[in-house]
XYZ file of C-alpha atoms in Angstrom:
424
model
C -3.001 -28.133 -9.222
C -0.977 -25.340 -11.381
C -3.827 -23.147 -10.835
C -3.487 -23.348 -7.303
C 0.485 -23.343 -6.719
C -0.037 -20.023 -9.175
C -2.518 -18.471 -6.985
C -0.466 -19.376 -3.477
C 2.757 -17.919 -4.940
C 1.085 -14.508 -6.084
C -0.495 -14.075 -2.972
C 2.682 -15.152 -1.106
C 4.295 -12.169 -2.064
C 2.178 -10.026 -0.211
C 3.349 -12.240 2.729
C 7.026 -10.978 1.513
C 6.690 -7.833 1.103
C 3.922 -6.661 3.301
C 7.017 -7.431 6.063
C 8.007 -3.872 4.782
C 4.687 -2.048 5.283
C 4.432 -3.396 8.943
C 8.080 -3.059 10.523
C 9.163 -0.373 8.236
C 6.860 2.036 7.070
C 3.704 1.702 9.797
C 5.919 0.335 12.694
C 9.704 1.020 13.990
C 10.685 3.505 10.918
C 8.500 6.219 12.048
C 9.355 6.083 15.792
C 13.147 5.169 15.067
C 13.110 8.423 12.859
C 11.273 10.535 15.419
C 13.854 9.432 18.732
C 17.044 8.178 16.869
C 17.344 9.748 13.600
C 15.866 13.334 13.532
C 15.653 15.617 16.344
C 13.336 13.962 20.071
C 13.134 16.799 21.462
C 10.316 18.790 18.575
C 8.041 15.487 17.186
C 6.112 17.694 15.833
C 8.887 18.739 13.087
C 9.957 15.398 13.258
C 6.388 14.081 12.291
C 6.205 16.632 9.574
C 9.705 15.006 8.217
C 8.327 11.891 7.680
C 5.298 13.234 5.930
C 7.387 15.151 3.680
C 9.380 11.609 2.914
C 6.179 9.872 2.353
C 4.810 12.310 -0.227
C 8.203 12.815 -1.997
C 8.344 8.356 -2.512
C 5.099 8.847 -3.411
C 5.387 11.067 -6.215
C 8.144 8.849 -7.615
C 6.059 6.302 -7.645
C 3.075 8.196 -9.345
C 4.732 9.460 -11.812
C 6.533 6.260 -13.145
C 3.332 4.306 -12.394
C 1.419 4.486 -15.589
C 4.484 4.883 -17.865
C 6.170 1.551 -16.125
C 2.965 -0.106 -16.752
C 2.149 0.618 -20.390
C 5.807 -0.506 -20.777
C 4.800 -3.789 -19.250
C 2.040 -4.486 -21.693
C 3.911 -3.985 -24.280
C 7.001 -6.135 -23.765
C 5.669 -8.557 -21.558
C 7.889 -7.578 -18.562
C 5.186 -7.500 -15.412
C 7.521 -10.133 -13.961
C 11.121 -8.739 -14.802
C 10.050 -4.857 -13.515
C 8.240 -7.008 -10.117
C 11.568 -8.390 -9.891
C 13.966 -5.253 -10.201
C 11.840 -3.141 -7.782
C 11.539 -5.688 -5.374
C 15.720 -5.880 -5.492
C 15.545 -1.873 -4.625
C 13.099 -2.441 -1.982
C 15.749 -5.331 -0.406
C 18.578 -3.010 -0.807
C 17.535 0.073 0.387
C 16.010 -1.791 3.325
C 18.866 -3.624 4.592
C 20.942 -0.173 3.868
C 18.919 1.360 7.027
C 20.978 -0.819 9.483
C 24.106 1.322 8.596
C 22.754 4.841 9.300
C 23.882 6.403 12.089
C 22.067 8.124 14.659
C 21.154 11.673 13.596
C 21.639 10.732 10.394
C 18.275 12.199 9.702
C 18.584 12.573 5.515
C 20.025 9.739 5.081
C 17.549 7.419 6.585
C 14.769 9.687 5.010
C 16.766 8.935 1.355
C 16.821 4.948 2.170
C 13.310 5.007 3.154
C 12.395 6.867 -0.246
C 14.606 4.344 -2.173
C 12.826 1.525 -0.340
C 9.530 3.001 -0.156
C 9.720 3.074 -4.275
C 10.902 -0.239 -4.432
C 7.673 -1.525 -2.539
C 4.721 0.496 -4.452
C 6.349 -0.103 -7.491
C 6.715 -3.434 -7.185
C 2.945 -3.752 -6.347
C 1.968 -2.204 -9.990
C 3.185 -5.375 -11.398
C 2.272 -7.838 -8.283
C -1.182 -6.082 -8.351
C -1.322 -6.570 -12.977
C -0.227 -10.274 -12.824
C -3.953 -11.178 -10.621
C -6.340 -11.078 -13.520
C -4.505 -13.941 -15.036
C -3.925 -15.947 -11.878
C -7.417 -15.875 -11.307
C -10.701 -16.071 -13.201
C -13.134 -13.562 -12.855
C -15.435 -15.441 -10.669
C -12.508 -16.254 -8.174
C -10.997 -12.416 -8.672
C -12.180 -11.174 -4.868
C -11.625 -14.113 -3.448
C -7.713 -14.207 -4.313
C -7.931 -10.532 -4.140
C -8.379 -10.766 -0.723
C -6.489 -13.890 0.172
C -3.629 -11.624 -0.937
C -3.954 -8.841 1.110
C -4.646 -11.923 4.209
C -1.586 -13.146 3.707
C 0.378 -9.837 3.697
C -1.370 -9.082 7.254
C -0.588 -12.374 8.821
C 2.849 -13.204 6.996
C 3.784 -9.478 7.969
C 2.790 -9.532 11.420
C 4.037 -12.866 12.155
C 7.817 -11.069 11.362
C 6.548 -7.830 13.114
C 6.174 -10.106 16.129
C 9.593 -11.420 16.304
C 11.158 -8.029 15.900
C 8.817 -6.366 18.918
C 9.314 -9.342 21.200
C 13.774 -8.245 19.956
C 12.965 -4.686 20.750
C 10.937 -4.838 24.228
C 13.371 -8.052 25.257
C 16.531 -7.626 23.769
C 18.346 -9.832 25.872
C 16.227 -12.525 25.079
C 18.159 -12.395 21.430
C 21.845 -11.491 23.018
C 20.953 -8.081 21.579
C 22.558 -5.110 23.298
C 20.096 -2.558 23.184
C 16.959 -1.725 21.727
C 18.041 0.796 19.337
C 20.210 -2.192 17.800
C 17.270 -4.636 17.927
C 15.667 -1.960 15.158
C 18.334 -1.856 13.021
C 18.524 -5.796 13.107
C 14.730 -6.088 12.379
C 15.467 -4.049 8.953
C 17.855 -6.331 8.163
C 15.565 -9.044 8.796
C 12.795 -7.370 6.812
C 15.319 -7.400 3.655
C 15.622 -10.984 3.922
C 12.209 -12.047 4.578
C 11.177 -9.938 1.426
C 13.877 -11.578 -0.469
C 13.475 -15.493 0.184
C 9.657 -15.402 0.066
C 9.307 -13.999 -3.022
C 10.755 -16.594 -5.235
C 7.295 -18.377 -5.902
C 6.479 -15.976 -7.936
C 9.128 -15.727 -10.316
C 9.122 -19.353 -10.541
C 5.743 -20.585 -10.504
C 3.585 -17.787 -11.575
C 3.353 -17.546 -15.148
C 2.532 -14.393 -16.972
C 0.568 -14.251 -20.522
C 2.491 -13.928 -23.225
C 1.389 -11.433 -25.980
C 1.078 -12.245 -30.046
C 2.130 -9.033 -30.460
C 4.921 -8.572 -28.418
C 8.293 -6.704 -28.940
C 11.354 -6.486 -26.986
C 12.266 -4.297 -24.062
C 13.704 -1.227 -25.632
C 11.086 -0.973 -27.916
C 8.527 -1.445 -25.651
C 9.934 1.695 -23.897
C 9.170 3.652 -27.118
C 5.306 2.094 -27.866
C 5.351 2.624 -23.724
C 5.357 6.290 -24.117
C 3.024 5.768 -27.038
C 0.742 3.729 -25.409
C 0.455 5.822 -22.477
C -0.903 8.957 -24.174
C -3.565 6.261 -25.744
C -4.761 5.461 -21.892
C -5.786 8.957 -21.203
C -8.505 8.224 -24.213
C -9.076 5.196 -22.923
C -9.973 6.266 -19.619
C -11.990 9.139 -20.948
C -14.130 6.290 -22.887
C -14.820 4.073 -20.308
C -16.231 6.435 -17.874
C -17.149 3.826 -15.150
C -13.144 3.900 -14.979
C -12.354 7.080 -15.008
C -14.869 8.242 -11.901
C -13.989 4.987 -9.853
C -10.111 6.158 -9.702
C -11.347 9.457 -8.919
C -13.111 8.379 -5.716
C -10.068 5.391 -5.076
C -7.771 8.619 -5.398
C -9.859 10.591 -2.514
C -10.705 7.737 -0.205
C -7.710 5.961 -0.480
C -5.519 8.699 0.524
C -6.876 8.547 4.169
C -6.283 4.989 4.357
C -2.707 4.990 3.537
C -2.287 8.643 5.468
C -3.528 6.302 8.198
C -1.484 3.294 7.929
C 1.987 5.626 7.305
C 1.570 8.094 9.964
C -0.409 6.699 13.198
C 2.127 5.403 14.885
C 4.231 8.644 14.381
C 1.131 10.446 15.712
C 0.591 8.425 18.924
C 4.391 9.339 19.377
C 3.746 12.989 19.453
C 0.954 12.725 21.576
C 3.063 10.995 23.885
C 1.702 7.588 24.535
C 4.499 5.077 25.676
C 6.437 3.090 22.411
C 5.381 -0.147 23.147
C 1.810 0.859 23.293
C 2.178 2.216 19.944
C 4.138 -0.821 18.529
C 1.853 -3.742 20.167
C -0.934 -1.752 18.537
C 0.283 -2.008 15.412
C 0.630 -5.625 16.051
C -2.680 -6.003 16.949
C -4.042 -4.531 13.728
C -1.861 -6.727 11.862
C -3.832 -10.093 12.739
C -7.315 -8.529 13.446
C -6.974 -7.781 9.517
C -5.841 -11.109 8.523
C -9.107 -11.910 9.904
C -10.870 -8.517 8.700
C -9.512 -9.406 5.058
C -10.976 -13.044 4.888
C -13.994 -11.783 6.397
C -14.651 -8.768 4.547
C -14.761 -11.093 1.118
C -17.705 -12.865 2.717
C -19.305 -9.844 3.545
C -18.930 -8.485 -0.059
C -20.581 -11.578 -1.320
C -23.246 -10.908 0.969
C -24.657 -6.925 0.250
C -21.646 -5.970 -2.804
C -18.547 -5.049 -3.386
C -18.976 -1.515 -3.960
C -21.638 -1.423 -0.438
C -19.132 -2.955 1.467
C -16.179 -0.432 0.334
C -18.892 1.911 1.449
C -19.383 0.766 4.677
C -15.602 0.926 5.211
C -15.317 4.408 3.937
C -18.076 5.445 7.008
C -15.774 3.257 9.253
C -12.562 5.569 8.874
C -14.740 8.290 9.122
C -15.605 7.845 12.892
C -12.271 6.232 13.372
C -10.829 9.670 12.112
C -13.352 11.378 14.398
C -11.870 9.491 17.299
C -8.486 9.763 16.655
C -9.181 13.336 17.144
C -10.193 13.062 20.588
C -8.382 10.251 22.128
C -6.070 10.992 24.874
C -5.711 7.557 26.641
C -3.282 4.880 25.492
C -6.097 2.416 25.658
C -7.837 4.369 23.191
C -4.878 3.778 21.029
C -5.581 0.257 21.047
C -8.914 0.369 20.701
C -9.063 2.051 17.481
C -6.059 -0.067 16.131
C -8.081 -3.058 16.625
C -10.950 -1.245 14.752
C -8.503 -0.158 11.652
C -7.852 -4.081 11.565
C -11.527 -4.753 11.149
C -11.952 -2.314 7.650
C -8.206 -1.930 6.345
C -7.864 -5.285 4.482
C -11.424 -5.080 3.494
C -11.418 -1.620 1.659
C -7.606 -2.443 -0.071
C -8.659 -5.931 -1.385
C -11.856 -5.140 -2.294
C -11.163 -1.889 -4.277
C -8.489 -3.402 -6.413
C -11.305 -6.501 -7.556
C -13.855 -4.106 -8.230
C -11.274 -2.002 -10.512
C -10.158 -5.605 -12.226
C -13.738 -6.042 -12.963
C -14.371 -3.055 -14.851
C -10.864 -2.604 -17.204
C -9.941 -4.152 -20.069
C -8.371 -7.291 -19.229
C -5.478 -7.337 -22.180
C -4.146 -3.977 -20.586
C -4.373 -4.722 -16.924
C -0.484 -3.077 -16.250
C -1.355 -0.247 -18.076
C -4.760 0.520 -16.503
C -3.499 -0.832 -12.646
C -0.772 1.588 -13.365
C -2.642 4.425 -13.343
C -4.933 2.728 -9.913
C -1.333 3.085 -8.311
C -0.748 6.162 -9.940
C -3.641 7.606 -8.374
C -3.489 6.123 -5.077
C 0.249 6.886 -4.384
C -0.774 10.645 -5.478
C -3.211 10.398 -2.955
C -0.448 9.397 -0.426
C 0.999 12.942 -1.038
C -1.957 14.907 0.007
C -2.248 12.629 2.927
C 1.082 13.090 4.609
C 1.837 16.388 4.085
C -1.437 17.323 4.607
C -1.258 15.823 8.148
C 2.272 16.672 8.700
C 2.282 20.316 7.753
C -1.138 21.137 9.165
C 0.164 19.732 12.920
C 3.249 21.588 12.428
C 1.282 24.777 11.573
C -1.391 25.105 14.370
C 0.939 23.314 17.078
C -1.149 20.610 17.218
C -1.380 17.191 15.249
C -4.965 16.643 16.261
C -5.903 18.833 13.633
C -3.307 17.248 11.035
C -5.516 13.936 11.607
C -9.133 15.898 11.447
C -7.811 17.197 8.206
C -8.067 13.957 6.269
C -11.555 13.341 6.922
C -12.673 15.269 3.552
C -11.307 12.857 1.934
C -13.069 10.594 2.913
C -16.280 11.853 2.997
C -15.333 12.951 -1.106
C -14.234 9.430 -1.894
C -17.442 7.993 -0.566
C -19.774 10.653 -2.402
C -17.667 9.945 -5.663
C -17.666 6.309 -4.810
C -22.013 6.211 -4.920
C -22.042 7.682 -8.507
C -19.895 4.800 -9.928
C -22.095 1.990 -12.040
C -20.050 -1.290 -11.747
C -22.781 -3.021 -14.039
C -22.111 -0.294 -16.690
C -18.209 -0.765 -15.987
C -18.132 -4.307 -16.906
C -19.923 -3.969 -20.195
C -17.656 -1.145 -21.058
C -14.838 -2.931 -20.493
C -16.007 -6.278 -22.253
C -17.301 -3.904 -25.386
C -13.555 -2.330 -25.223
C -12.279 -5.851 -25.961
C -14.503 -6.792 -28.841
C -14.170 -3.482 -31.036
């Protein structure tokens, strides 16, 4: 019974927070920015804004990842650093409702804040799942996770489109103020449904462990020790490469399509009920993909994803119809959850399982780096040639280098590194 409450609160706080990724970050904060905050009239440097916010939250994020982690191990703190980056992620969040229109920095400073608060928070979500689950139940709750993020997320996202296309349905006044209220409603949502896991999810405690501030000091310590660690176990080291490459396009994706279906000029409630529809296609996509892994593999199935956002990419190029929109939203659905849940139980399977902040710090590390390229790869390449269809045709290297990378990596090799790591 423990077991099981422990495994429903972790993944309930991808219900909480994942609120965030939908309404925020993939849905209203990208068009709000584009027609309230910065400047409606030129999308295209409005687009190339919010890439440049992206990377910049990224590179916070990357750069405190495998530092906050090692720090983590140390003092067992997983829990209390979860805690204090969700509390940014509230704050900042709720803060966007009192920005003003053509308040452009601002918002773009709040969303940086809030934007940290979220992929930092999900170093220490993502380090507590090796001991919630064993390793035989690992993609399973992996995936349930990410499941629950997509329908807890777009069960919110819902409510705030049906307050933005029907605002008098709410006694709202406008649409504009039906935004700002789903923020706020996003900061509360993250809030209250993140309480399981501070209460029920317990998290190992070391023999050897040693207070905060100290752990700070062993943290740095430590840190320089998982470079040599990483250069050991091999398996490690050339999965995070191909996560890094692959990944990016998936998150350039998820951050930036709605903003590009703006500047193509396809009608904002097209863009928003598309995002909506992704949003429960991979709730299904999620639970499915971790039967389909069990089927032909984890690291075949991440494969077969990889080729998926290659043709979506491909499309994305050429569509010029809103229905196409919808179509490939409902095909980004099918592969997103999949290729998330399943990388992160393929990298718990092959690192050492005493140092799972430290080495998930540097998988966030690396995948929030890869969220720089991304963005301001897409954003300053539209911006550039005039168009944006080439800012979304320039993120299919990636891809294609994350899925060469990606069919050099042993898993079978991995795990016996990582179980040899343990015993010397």
């Amino acid at each position: 019974m423990n077991e099981k409450r422990s495994i429903a609160s972790w993944a309930l706080y991808d219900w909480a927070n994942s609120a965030f990724a939908t309404t925020v970050m993939a849905g209203f904060f990208p068009l709000f920015f584009n027609q309230y905050w910065a400047d409606p009239s030129n999308p295209t440097r409005s687009v190339m804004y919010l890439g440049w916010a992206n990377s910049v939250a990224s590179i916070v994020v990357a750069l405190l990842a495998p530092f906050l982690g090692a720090v983590a191990d140390r003092g067992t703190a997983k829990k209390k650093f979860l805690f204090l980056f969700a509390f940014l992620g509230v704050l900042m969040t709720g803060g966007l409702w009192f920005v003003a229109q053509g308040m452009w920095k601002f918002a773009a400073l709040l969303y940086v804040l809030g934007t940290v608060g979220f992929s930092g928070g999900n170093i220490f979500y993502d380090s507590l799942l090796p001991g919630v689950a064993t390793e035989k139940k690992v993609d399973f709750v992996s995936s349930l996770g990410f499941a629950m993020g997509y329908i807890g997320g777009g069960i919110l996202f819902a409510v705030n489109v049906l307050m933005f296309l029907k605002p008098g349905l709410f006694g709202i006044p406008d649409g504009a103020t039906a935004i700002k209220l789903s923020f706020l409603s996003v900061a509360v949502w993250w809030a209250v449904f993140s309480i399981p896991i501070f209460l029920f999810v317990k998290e190992p405690r070391l023999v050897d462990a040693v207070p905060l501030h100290k752990a700070f000091v062993m943290g740095w310590r430590q840190l320089m020790d998982t470079f040599s660690h990483i250069r050991h176990l091999k398996v490690v080291g050339l999965f995070l490469f191909a996560y890094w490459l692959y990944i990016d396009g998936v998150d350039t994706i998820i951050r930036m399509a709605v903003s590009y279906g703006d500047s193509l000029g396809f009608d904002s409630s097209i863009l928003i009920s598309a995002l909506l529809i992704t949003q429960f296609v991979a709730f299904f996509g999620s639970l499915g993909y971790s039967w389909f892994a069990r089927k032909i593999g984890v690291k075949p199935s991440i494969m077969v994803a990889i080729c998926a956002y290659c043709l979506i990419t491909i499309l994305g190029y050429f569509m010029n119809q809103s229905w196409h929109f919808l179509a490939l939203a409902i095909c980004i659905g099918l592969f997103q959850g999949g290729i998330q849940a399943l990388s992160r139980s393929l990298y718990t399977r092959i690192i050492p399982r005493k140092k799972s902040a430290e080495f998930f710090g540097f998988f966030n590390m690396l995948g929030k780096f890869a969220a720089v390229v991304g963005p301001f790869l897409m954003g300053t390449i539209g911006y550039i040639s005039g168009s944006q269809r080439m800012g979304i045709l320039s993120i299919l290297i990636l891809f294609i280098g994350g899925a060469y990378f990606l069919s050099r990596v042993n898993i079978t090799e991995g795990e016996i590194m990582a179980k040899k790591y343990l015993a010397d």
